[in-house]
XYZ file of C-alpha atoms in Angstrom:
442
model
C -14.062 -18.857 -4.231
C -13.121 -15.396 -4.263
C -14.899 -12.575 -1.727
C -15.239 -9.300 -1.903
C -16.557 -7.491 1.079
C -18.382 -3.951 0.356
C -18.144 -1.733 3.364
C -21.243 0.898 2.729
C -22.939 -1.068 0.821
C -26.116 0.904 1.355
C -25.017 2.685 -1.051
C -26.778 0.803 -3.665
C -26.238 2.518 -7.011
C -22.919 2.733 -6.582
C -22.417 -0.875 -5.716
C -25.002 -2.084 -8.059
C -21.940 -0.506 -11.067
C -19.041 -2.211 -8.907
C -20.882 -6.047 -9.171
C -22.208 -6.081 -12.333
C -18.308 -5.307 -13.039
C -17.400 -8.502 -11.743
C -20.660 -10.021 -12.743
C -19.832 -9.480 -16.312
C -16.410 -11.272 -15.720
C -16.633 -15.185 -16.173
C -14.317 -16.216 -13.560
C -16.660 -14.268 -10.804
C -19.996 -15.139 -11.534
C -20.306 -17.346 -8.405
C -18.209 -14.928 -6.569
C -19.073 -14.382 -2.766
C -20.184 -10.638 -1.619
C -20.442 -9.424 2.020
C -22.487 -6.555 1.649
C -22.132 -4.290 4.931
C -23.286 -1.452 6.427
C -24.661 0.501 9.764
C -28.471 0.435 7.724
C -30.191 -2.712 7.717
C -32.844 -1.582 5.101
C -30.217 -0.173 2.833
C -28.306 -3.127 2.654
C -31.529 -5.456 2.016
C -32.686 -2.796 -1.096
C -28.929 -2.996 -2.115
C -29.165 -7.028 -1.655
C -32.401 -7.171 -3.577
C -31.530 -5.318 -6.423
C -28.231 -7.373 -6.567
C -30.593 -10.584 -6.413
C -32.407 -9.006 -9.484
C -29.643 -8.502 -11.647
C -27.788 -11.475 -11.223
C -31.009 -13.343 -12.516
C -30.733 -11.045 -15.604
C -27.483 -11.830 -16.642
C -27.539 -15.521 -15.431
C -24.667 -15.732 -12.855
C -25.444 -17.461 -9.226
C -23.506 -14.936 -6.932
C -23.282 -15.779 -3.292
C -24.610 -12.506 -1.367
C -25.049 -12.088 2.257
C -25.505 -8.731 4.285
C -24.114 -7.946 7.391
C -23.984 -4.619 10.331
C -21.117 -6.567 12.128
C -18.198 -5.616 10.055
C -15.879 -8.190 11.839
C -18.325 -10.782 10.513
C -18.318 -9.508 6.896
C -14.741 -9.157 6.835
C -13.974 -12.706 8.089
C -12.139 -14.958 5.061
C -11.855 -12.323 2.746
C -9.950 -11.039 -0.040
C -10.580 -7.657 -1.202
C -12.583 -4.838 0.632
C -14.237 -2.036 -0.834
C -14.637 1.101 1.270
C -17.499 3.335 0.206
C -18.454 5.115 3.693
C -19.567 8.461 4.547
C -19.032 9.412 7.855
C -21.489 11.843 9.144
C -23.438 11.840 5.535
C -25.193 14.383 3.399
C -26.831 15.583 6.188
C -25.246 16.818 8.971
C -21.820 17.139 8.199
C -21.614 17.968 4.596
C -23.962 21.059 4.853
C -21.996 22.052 8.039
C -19.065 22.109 6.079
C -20.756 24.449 3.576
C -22.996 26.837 5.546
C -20.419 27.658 8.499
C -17.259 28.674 5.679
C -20.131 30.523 3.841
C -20.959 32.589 6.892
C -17.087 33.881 6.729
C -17.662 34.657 3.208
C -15.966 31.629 1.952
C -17.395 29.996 -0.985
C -17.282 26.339 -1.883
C -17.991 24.015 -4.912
C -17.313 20.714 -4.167
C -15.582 20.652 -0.601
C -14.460 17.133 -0.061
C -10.970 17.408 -1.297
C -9.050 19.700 0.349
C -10.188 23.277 1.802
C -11.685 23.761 4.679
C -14.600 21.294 4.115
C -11.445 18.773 2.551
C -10.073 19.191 6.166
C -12.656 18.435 8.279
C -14.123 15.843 6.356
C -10.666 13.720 6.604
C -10.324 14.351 10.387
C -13.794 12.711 10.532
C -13.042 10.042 7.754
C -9.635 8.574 8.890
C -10.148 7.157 12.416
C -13.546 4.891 11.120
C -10.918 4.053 7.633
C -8.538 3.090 10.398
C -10.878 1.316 12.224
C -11.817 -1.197 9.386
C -8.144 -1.048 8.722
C -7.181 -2.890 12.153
C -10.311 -5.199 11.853
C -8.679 -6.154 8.526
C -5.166 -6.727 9.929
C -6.512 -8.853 12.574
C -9.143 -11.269 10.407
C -7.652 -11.166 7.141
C -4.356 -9.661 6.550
C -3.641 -10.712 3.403
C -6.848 -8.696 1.693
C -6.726 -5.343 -0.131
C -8.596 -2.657 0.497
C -9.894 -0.912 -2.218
C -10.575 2.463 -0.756
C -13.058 5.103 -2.400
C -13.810 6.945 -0.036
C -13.018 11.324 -0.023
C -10.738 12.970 0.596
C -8.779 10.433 -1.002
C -4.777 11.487 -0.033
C -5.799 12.486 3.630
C -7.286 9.181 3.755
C -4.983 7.010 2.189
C -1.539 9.537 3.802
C -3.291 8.396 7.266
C -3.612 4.379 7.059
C -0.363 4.249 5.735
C 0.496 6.297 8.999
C -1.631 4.810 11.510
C -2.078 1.207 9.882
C 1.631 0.956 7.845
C 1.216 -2.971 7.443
C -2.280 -2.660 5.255
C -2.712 -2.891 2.199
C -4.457 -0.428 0.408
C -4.831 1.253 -2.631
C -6.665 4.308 -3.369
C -8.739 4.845 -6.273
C -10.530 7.219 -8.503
C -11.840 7.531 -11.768
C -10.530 10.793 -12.776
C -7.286 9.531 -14.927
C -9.585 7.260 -16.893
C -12.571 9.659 -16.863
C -10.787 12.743 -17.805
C -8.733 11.360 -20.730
C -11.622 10.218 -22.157
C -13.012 13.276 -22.300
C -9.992 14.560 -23.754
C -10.182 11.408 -26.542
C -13.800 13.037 -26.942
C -12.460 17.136 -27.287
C -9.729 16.130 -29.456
C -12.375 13.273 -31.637
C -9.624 10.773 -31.341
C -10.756 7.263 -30.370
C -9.720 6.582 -26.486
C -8.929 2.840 -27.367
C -5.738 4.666 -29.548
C -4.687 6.835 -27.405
C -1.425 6.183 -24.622
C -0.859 8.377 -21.394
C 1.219 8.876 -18.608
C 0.008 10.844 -15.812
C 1.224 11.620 -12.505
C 0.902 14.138 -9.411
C -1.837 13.644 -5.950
C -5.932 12.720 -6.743
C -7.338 15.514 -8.177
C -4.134 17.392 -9.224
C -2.164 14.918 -11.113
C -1.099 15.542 -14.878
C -0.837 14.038 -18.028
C 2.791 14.125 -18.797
C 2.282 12.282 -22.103
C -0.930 11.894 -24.337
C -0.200 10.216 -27.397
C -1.296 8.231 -30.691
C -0.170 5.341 -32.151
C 0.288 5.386 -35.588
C 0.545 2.354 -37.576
C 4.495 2.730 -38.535
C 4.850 2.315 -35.043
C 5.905 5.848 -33.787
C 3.741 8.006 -31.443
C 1.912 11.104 -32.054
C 1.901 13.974 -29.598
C -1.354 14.825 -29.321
C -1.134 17.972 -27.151
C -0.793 20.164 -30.019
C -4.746 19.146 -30.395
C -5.981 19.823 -27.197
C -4.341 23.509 -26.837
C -6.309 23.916 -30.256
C -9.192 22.604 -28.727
C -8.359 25.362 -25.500
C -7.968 28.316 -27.760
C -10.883 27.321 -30.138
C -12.744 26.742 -26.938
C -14.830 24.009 -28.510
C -14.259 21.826 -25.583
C -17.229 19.590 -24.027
C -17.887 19.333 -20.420
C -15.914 17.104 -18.253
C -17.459 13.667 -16.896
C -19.414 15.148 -14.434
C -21.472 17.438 -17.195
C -20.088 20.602 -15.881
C -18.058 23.285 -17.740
C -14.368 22.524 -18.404
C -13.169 26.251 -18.303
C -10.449 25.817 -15.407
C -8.521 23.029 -16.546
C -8.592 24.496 -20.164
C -6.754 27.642 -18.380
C -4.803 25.518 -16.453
C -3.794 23.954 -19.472
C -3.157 27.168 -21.158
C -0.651 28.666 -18.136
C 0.705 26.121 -16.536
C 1.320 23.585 -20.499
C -0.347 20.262 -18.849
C -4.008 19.047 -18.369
C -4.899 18.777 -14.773
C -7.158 15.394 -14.063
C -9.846 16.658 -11.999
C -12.615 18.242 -13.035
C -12.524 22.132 -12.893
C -15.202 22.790 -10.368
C -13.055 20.630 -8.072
C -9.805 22.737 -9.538
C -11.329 26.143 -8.948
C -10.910 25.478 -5.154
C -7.506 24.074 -5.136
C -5.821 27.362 -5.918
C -6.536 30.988 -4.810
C -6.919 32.012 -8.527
C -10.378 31.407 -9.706
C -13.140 32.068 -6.433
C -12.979 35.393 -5.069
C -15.723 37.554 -3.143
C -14.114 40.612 -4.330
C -13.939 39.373 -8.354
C -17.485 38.105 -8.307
C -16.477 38.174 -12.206
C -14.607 34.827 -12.177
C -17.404 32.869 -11.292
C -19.043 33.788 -14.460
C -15.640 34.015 -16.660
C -14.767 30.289 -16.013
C -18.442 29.098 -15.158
C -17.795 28.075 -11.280
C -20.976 26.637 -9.703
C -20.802 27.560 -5.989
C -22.230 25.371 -3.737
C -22.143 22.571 -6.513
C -21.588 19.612 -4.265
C -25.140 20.096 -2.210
C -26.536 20.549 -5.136
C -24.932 17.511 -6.216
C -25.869 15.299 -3.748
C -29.849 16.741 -3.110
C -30.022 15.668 -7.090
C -28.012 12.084 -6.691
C -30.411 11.136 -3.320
C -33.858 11.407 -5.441
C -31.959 10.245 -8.599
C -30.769 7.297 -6.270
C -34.115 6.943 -5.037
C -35.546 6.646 -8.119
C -33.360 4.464 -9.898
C -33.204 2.354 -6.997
C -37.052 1.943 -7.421
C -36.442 0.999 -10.910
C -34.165 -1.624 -10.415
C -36.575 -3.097 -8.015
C -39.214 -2.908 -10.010
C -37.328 -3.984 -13.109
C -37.954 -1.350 -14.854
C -35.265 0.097 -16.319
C -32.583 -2.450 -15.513
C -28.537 -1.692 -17.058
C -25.923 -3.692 -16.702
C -23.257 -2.164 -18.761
C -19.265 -1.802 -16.736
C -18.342 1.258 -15.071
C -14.674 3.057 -15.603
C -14.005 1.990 -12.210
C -11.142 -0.372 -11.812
C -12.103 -2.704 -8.904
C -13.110 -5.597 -10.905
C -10.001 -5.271 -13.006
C -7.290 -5.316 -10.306
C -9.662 -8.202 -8.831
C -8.989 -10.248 -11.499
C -5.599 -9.722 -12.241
C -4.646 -10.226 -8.673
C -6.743 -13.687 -8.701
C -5.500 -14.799 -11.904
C -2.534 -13.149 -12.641
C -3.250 -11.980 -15.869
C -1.219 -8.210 -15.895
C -3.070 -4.675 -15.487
C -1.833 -1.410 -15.301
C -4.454 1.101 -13.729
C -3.665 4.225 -11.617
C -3.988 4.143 -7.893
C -2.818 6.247 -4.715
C -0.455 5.292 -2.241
C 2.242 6.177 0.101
C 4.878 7.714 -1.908
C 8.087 5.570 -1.541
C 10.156 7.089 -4.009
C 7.529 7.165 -6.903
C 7.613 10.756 -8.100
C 11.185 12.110 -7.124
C 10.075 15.785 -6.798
C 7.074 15.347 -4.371
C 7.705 14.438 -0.557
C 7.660 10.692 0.941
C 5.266 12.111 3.429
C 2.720 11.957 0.508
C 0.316 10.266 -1.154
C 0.614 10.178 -4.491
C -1.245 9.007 -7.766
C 1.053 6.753 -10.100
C 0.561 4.136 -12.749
C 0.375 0.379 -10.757
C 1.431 -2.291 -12.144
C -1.630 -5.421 -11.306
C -0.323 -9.195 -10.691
C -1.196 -11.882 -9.382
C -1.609 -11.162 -5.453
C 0.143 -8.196 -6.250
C -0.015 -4.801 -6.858
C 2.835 -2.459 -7.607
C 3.079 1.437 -7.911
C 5.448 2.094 -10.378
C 8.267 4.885 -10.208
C 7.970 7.965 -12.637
C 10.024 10.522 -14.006
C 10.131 13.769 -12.038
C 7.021 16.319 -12.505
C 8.126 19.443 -13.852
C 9.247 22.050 -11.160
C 6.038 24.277 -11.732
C 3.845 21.251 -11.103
C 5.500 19.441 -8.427
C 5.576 22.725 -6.568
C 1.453 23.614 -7.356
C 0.747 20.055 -5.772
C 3.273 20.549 -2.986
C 0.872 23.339 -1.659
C -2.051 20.895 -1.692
C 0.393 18.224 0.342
C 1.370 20.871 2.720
C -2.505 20.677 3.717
C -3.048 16.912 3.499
C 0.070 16.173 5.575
C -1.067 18.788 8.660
C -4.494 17.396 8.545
C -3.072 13.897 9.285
C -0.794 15.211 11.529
C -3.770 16.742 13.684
C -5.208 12.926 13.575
C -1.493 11.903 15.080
C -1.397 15.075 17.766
C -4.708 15.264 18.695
C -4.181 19.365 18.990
C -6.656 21.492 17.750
C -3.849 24.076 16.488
C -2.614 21.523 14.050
C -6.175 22.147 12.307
C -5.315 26.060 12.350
C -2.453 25.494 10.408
C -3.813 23.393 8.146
C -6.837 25.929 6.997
C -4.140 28.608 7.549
C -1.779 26.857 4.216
C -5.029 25.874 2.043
C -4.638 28.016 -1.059
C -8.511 29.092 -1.100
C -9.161 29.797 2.516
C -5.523 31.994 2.909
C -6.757 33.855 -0.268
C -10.019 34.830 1.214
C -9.794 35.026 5.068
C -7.686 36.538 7.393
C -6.079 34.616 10.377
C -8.751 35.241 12.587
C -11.450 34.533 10.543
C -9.539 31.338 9.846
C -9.491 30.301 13.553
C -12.729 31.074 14.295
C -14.185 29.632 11.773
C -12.405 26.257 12.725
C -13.510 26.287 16.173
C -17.353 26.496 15.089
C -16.828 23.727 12.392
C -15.161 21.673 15.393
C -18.091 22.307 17.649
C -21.142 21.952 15.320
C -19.365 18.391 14.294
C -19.105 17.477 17.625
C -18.789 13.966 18.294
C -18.440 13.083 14.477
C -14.766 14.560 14.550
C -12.160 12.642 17.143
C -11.268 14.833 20.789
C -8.809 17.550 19.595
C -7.041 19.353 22.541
């Protein structure tokens, strides 16, 4: 029988879409789920509403909950990581109100910036923790890791924990080129892309039709229509898409994540002393709290609902856990886009990198596949997102404070608002108002 161990699985809503994935899927409807997590009463809600569904759709799933992780992880075959070290509350609003006092503004902050930064220094050694339990009780399993900010996470257990496997995942390939199916009104199911770059700032190299003689349509012409037009929808998270459509318009490719993530990714677009942008390119500052004060009651209430069996969905998700499940247990052949170390993979970006590539899906296998260069204008964009990703890890690995310095110091949006001193300072009170949440830095 196949298991699937869910580490932060209080996070019910979230896991509720994952199972009822593999619920839907005939070979896994008696498929065994350790649901763990540091919250007892989250995990039975989350086990409840799991028992609820599964006697909707018919299936006999065996679920058990666990706060020992060694226990949940014993015999198993694929872990999900959905943690959140430090939470909501303290460490996400630390990460927004301290920059904020230094005049730096935020939108979504769990990427890469400053907020990026500290939230992988806190992130990586509990990832690396589950990482070692793994290599000790069952080596063989694959961790399916969610969990923000994805490359600083993923570029550290292949540093600290090189024989695990892993692959990092997203839906931001699949989500975004839907939406572009949906700006362009060409059906998704039609469409063929390539894409390529780091989470967040990888690019569709190819978007194409195919047309029933057989030959492919380039359908780019459409979407820089759609760009000048400006009759664009919003991306997948219901916010504007005026970045990437700018993006698209200087740099000639569309950028996978959405553009309040993009906005803070380059010095370009959020500036105290252009106050203007924000309203040019519709930038919501501070989006992420707002975010995630909106998810908690929405989470709350749906939560309630499923209990209650009220209002009870079971439709699949974009996510591609239960599809590289079940080609890797039956061997029938996926290709889905993950991050990993990069080996080779794209030429033009460094092998001290994690990168986002098509992978191909097997059975009890899962290979990245190599791509074609990016184009020198991209691959050198995304190199000054690496530079960041590969100092914060290296902090992790040195244990010296300074190492942070220099990675704030290299972050596109924090250089193009603060000056070095602001930048240090403002590092040593996110350091001290995290406190025990971050690892000892000397």
């Amino acid at each position: 029988m196949t298991k699937l161990t869910i580490i932060g699985a209080g996070s019910t809503v979230f896991t509720k879409n994952i199972v009822v994935d593999l619920l839907t899927i005939d070979q896994f409807k008696t498929i065994e789920i350790a649901l763990m997590d540091i919250d007892k009463n989250r995990l039975i809600k989350t086990k409840e509403v799991l028992e609820i569904i599964s006697k909707k759709m018919g299936v006999t799933p065996k679920i058990s909950i666990h706060t020992n992780r060694k226990e949940a992880l014993i015999d198993t075959e694929f872990v999900q990581t959905t943690i959140q070290v430090g939470g909501y509350k303290p460490s996400t609003v630390i990460d927004f109100e301290i920059p904020a006092k230094y005049g730096l503004q935020q939108t979504i902050a769990d990427t890469l910036g400053i907020g990026g930064i500290m939230r992988g220094l806190r992130t990586v050694p509990v990832l690396v923790d589950i990482a070692k339990d793994m290599v000790e009780l069952c080596p063989q399993a694959l961790m399916l890791q969610y969990v923000n900010p994805m490359a600083i996470n993923c570029l550290g257990l292949s540093h600290f924990v090189p024989e695990l496997k892993y692959v990092g995942l997203c839906h931001s390939v699949q989500g975004t080129a839907a939406d572009l199916a949906r700006d362009i009104g060409e059906d998704i199911n039609q469409i063929q892309y390539e894409c390529s770059g780091i989470n967040h700032m990888a690019f569709y190299t190819k978007f194409e039709k195919k047309l029933a003689d057989g030959s492919n349509q380039d359908l780019y012409p459409q979407i820089h229509r759609v760009g000048e037009e400006g009759s664009f929808g919003p991306n997948w998270d219901g916010c504007t898409n005026h970045v990437r459509y700018e993006i698209l318009k200087r740099l000639g490719y569309f950028v996978t994540e959405s553009s309040e993530h993009f906005a803070e990714y380059t010095p370009w677009f959020i500036k105290n002393h252009q106050q203007g942008l924000l309203k040019d390119f519709n930038i919501p500052i501070n989006e992420y709290i707002r975010r995630c004060e909106k998810q908690i009651q929405e989470w709350e209430d749906q939560e309630q609902q499923l209990l209650s069996n009220k209002e009870l969905v079971c439709e699949k998700s974009v996510e591609y856990a239960s599809r590289i499940i079940l080609s890797m247990v039956t061997g029938k052949e996926d290709l889905i886009y993950g991050n990993v170390l990069n080996i080779n993979l794209i030429p033009n970006l460094p092998s001290n990198s994690c990168v986002e590539v098509p992978c191909l899906v097997k059975k009890n296998e899962l290979v990245p596949q190599s791509v074609a260069p990016l184009p020198m204008h991209l691959a050198n964009l995304i190199q000054t997102n690496i530079n960041v990703q590969q100092l914060t890890v290296e902090a992790l690995k040195t244990q010296k404070k300074e190492t942070v310095y220099h990675a704030a110091m290299l972050d596109p949006h924090t250089a193009g608002e603060l000056s070095l001193d602001q930048i240090w300072k403002m590092v040593d009170e996110l350091i001290e108002a995290h406190g025990s949440m971050l690892p000892t830095l000397s």
